[in-house]
PDB file of C-alpha atoms and ligand atoms in Angstrom:
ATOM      1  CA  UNK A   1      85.568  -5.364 191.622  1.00 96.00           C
ATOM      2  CA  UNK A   2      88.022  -4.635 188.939  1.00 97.00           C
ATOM      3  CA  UNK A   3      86.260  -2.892 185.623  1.00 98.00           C
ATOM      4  CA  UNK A   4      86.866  -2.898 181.900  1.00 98.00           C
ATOM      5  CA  UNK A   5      86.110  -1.050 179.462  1.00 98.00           C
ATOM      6  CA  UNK A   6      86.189  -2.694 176.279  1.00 98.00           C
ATOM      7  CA  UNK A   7      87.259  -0.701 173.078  1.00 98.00           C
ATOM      8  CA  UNK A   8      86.500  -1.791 169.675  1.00 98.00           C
ATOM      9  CA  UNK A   9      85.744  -0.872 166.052  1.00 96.00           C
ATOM     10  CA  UNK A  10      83.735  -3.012 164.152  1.00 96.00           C
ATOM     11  CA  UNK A  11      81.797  -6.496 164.315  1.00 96.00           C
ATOM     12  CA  UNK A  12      82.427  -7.328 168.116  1.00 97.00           C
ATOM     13  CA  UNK A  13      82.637 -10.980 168.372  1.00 97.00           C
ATOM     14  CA  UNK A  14      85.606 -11.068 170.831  1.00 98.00           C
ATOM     15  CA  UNK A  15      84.332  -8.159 172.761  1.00 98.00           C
ATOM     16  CA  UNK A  16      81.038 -10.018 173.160  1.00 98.00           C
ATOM     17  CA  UNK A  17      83.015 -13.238 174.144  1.00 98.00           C
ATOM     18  CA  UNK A  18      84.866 -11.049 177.027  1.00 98.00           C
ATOM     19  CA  UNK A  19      81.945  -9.874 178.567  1.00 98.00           C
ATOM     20  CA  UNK A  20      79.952 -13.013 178.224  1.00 98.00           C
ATOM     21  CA  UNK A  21      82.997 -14.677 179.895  1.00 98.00           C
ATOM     22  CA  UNK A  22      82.844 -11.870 182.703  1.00 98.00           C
ATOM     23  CA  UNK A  23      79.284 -11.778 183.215  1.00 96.00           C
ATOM     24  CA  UNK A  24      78.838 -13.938 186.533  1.00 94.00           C
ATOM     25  CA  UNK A  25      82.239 -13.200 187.846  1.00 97.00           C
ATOM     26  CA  UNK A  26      82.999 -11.443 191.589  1.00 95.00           C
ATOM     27  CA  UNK A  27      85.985  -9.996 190.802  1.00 97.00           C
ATOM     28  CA  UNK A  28      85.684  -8.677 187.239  1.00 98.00           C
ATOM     29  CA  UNK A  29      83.211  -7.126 185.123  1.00 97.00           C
ATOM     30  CA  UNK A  30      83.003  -5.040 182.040  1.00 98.00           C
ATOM     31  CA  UNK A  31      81.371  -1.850 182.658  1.00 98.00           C
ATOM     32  CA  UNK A  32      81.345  -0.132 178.963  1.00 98.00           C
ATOM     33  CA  UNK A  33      82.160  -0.762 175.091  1.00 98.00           C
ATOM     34  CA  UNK A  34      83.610   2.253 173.430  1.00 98.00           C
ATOM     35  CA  UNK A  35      83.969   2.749 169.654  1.00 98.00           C
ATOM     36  CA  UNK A  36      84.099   5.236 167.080  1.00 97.00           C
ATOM     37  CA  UNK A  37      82.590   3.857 164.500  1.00 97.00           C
ATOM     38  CA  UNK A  38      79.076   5.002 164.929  1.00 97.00           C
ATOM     39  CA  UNK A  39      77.476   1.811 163.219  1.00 97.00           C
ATOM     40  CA  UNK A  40      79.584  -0.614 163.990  1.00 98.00           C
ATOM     41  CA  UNK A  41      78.020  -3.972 164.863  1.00 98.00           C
ATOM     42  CA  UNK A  42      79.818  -4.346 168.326  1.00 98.00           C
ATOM     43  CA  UNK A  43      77.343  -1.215 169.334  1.00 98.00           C
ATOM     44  CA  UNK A  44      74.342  -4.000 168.646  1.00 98.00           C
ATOM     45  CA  UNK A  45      76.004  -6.423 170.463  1.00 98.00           C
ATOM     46  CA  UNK A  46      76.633  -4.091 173.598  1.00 98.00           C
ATOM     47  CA  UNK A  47      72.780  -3.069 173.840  1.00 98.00           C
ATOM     48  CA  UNK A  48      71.359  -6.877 173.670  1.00 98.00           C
ATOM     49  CA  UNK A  49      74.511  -7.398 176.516  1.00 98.00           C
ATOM     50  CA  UNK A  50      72.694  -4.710 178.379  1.00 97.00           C
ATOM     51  CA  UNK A  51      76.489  -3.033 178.699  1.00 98.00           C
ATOM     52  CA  UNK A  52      76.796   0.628 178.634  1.00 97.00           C
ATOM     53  CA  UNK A  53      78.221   1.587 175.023  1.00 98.00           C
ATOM     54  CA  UNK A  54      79.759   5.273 174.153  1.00 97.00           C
ATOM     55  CA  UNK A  55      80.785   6.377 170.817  1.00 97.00           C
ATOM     56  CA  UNK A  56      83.816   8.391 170.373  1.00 97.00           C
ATOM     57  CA  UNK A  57      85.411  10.242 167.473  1.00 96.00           C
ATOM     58  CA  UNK A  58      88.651  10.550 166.318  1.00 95.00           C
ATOM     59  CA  UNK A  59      89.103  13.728 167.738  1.00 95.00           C
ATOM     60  CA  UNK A  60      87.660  12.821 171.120  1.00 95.00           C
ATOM     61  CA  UNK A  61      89.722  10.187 171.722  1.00 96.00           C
ATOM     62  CA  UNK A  62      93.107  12.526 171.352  1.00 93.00           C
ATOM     63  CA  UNK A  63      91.437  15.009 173.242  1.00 91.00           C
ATOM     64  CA  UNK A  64      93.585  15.677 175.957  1.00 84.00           C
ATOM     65  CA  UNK A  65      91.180  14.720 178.587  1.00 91.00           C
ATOM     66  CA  UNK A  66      87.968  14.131 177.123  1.00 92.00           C
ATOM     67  CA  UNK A  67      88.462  10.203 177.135  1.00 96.00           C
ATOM     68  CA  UNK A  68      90.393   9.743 180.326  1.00 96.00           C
ATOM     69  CA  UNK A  69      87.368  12.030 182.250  1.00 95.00           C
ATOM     70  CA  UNK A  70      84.882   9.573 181.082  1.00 96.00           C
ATOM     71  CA  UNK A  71      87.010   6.530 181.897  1.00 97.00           C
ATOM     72  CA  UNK A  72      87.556   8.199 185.266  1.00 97.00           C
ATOM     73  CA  UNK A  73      83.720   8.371 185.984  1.00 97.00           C
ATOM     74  CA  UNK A  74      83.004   5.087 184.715  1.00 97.00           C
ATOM     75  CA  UNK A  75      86.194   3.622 187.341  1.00 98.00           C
ATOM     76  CA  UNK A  76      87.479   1.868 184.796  1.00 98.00           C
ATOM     77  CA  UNK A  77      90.268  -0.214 186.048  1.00 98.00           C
ATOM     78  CA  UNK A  78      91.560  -1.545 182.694  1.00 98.00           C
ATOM     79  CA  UNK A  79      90.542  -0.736 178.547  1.00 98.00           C
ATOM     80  CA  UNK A  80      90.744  -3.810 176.523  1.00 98.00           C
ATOM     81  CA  UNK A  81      91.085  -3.524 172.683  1.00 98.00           C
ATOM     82  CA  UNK A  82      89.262  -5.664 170.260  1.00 98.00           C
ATOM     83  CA  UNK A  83      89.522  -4.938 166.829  1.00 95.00           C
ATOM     84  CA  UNK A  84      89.728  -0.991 167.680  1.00 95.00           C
ATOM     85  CA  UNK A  85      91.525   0.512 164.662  1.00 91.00           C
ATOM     86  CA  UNK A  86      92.829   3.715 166.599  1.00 93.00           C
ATOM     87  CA  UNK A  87      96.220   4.003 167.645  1.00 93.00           C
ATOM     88  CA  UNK A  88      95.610   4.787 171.711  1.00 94.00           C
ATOM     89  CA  UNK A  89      97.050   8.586 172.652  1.00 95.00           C
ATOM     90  CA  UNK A  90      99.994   8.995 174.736  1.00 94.00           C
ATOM     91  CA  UNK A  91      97.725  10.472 177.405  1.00 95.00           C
ATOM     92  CA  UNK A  92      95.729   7.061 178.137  1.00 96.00           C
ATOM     93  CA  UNK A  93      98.816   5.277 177.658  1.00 96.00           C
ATOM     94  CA  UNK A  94     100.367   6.534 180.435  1.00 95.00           C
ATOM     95  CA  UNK A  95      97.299   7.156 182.744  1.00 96.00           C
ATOM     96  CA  UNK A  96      96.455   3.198 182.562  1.00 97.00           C
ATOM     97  CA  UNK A  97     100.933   1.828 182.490  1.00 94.00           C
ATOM     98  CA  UNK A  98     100.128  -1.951 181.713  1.00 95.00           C
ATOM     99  CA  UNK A  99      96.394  -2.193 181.983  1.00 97.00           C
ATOM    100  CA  UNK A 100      95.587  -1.378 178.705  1.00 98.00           C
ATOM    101  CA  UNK A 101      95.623  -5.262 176.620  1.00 98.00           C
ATOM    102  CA  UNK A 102      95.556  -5.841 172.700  1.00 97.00           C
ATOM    103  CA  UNK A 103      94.766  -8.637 170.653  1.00 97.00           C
ATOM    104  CA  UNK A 104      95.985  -8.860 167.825  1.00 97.00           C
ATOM    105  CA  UNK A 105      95.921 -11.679 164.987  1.00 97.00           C
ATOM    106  CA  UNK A 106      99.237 -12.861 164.227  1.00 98.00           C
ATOM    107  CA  UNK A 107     102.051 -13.353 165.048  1.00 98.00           C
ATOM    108  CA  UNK A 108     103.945 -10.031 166.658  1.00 97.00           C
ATOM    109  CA  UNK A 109     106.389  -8.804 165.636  1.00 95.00           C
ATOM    110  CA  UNK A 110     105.572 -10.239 161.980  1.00 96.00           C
ATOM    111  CA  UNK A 111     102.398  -8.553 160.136  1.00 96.00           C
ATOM    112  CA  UNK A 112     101.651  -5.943 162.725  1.00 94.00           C
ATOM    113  CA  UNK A 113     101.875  -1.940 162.770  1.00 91.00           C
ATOM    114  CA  UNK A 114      99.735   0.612 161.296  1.00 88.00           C
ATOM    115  CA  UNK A 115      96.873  -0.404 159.053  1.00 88.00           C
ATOM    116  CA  UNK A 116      97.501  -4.467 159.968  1.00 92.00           C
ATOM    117  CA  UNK A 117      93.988  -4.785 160.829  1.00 90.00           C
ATOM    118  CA  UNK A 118      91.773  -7.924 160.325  1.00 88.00           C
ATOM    119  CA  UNK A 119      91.568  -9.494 156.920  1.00 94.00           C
ATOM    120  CA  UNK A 120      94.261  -7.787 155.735  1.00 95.00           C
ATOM    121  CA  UNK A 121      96.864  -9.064 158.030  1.00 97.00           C
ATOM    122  CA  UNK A 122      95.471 -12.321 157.345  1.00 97.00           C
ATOM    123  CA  UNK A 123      95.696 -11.772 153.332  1.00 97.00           C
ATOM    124  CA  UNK A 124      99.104 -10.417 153.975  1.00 97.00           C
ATOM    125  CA  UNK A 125     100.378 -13.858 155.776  1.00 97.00           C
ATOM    126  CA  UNK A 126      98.524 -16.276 153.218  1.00 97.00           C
ATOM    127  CA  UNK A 127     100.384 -13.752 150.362  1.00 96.00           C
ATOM    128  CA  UNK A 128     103.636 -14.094 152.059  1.00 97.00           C
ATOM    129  CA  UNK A 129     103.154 -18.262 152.230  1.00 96.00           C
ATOM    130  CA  UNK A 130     103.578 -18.528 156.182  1.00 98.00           C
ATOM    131  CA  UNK A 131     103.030 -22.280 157.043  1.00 97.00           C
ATOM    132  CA  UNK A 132     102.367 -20.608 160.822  1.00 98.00           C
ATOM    133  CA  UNK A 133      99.553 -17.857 162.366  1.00 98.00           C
ATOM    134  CA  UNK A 134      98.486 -17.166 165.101  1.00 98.00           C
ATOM    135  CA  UNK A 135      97.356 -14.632 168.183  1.00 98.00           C
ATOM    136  CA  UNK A 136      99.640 -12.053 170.095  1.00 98.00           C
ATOM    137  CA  UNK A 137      97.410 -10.734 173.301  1.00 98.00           C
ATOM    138  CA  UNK A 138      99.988  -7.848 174.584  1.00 98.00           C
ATOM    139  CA  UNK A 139     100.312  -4.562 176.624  1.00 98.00           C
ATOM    140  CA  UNK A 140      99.850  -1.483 174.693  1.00 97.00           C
ATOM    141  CA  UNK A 141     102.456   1.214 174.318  1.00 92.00           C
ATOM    142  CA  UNK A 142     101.985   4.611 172.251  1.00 88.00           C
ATOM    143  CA  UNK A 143     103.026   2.902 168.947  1.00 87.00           C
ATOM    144  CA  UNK A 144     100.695   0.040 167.165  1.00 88.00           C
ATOM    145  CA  UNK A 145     101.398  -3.407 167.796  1.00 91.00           C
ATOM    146  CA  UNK A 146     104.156  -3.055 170.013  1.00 91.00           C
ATOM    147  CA  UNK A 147     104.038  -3.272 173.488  1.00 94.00           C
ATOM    148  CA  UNK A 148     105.025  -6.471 176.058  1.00 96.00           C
ATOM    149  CA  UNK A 149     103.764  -9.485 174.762  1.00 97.00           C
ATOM    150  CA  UNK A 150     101.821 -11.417 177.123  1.00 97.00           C
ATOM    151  CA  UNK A 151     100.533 -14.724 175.355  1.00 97.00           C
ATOM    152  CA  UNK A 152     101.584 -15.965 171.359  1.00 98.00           C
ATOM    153  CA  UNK A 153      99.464 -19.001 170.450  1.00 98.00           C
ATOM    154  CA  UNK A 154      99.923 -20.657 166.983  1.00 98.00           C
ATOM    155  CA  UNK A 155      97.727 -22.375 164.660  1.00 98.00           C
ATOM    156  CA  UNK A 156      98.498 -24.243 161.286  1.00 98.00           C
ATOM    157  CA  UNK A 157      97.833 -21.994 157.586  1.00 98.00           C
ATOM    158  CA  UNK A 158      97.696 -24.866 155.122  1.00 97.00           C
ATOM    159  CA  UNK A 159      98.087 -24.601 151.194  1.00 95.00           C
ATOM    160  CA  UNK A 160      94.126 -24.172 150.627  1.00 96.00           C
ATOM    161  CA  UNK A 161      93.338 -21.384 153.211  1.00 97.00           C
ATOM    162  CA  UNK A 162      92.321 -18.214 152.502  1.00 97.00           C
ATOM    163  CA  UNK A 163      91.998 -15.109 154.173  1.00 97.00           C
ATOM    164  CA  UNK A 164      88.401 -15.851 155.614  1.00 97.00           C
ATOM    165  CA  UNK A 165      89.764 -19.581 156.286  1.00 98.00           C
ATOM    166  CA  UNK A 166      92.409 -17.845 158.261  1.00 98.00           C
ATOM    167  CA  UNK A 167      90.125 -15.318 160.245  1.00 97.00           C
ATOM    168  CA  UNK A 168      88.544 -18.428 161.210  1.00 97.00           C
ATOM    169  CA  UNK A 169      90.815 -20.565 162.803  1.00 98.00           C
ATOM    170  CA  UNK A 170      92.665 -16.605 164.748  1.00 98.00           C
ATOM    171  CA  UNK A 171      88.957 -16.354 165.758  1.00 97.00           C
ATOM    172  CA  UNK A 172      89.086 -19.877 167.707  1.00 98.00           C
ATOM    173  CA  UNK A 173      92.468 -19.056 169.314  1.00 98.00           C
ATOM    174  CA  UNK A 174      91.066 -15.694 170.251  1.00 98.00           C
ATOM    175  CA  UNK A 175      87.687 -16.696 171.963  1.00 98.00           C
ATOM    176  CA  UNK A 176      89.564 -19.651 173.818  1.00 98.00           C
ATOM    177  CA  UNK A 177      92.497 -17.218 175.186  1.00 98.00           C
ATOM    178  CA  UNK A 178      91.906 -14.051 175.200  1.00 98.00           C
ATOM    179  CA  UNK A 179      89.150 -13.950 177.989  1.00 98.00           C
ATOM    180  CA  UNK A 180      91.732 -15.598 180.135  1.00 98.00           C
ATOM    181  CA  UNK A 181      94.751 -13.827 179.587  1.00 98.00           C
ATOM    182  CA  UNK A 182      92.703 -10.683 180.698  1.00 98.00           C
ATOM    183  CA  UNK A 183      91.876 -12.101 183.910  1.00 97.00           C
ATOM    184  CA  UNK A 184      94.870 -13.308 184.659  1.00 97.00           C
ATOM    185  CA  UNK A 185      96.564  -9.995 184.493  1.00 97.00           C
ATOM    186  CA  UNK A 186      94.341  -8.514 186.335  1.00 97.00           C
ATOM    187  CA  UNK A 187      94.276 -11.123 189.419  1.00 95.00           C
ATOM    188  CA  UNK A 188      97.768 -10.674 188.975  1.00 89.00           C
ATOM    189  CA  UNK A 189      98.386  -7.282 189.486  1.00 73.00           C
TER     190      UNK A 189
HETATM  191  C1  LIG B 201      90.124  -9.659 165.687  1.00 79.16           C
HETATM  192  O1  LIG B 201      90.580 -10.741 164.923  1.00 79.16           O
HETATM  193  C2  LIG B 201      91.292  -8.912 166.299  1.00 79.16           C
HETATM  194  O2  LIG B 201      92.379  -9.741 166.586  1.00 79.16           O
HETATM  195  C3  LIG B 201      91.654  -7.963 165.183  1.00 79.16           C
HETATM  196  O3  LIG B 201      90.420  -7.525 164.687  1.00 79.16           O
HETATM  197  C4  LIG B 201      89.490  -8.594 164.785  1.00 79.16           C
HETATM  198  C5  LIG B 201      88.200  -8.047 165.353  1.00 79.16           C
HETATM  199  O4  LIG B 201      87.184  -9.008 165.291  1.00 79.16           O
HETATM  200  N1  LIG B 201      92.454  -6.874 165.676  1.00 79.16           N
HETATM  201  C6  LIG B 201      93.395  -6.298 164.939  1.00 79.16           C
HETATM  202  O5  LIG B 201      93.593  -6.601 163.778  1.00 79.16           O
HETATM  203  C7  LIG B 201      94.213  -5.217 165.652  1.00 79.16           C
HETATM  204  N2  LIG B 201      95.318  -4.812 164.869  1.00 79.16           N
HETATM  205  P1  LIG B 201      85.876  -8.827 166.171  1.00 79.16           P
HETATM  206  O6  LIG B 201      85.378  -7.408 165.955  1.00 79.16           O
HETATM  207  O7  LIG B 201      84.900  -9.840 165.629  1.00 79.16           O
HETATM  208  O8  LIG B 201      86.254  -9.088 167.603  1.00 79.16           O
END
């Protein structure tokens, strides 16, 4: 059995799609949520999952082995990120060399880096008049938004979206591929 641990920072919504998708499987399954945002809603979603959920700080997540002890005991296999706003220390970087998965919600390399997170990439495209959006799922490397890229998938941004409009449509593309993208690395590797 291969185990995630799922990282995120705020509502949850994909991470609870991941671990709905993974909760019958043999081969997969996730085995913790981690955030460090200490009322963020993915923490609700986690306990009603009945999957383990720690909160971390800041600090303790660039603590040179405070995170990578507890992912150790927990035998996580791989850390999934969704919607986790912190950039990922060089330490857990390199103890986890491609198993570590983003999602992020546009098109990489356009609209990504630090502080691209959420509505305000999706702002930023509708300000810059893209016609196309979309989802990058990719490896993570120490720097945001930049590792392999694994999966692009596109949708449409017409003339009357907006932001939320936007959000909506990433959120589709995200709950359709990100689940499987994640498996297939890992029942390829
Ligand atoms: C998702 O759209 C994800 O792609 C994005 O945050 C949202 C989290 O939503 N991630 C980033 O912007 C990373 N740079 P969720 O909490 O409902 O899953």
């Amino acid at each position: 059995m291969k185990k995630i641990s799922i990282f995120a920072s705020g509502s949850g919504s994909n991470a609870e799609n991941i671990i709905n998708h993974f909760k019958n499987s043999q081969e997969i399954m996730v085995n913790s949520v981690v955030c460090n945002v200490a009322d963020a809603f993915v923490l609700e979603r986690a306990k009603r999952l009945n999957v383990h959920s720690y909160v971390i700080t800041k600090s303790e997540l660039n603590d040179p082995d405070k995170v990578l002890k507890m992912l150790k005991e927990l035998e996580t296999d791989y850390i999934v990120l969704a919607g986790f706003l912190l950039l990922m220390p060089n330490n857990i970087v390199t103890a986890f060399p491609e198993r570590i998965i983003n999602i992020h919600p546009a098109l990489l390399p356009a609209y990504g880096g630090k502080g691209m997170y959420g509505m305000k990439v999706h702002k930023a495209v509708i300000d810059a008049g893209e016609k196309v959006s979309g989802i990058t799922i990719h490896f993570v490397d120490e720097k945001y938004d930049n590792g392999k890229i694994i999966l692009q998938k596109r949708c449409d941004v017409t003339a009357t979206d907006t932001p939320e409009s936007l959000a909506e449509k990433v959120h589709i593309l995200e709950y359709e591929y990100y689940p499987i993208a994640i498996e297939k690395v890992i029942l390829n590797t």
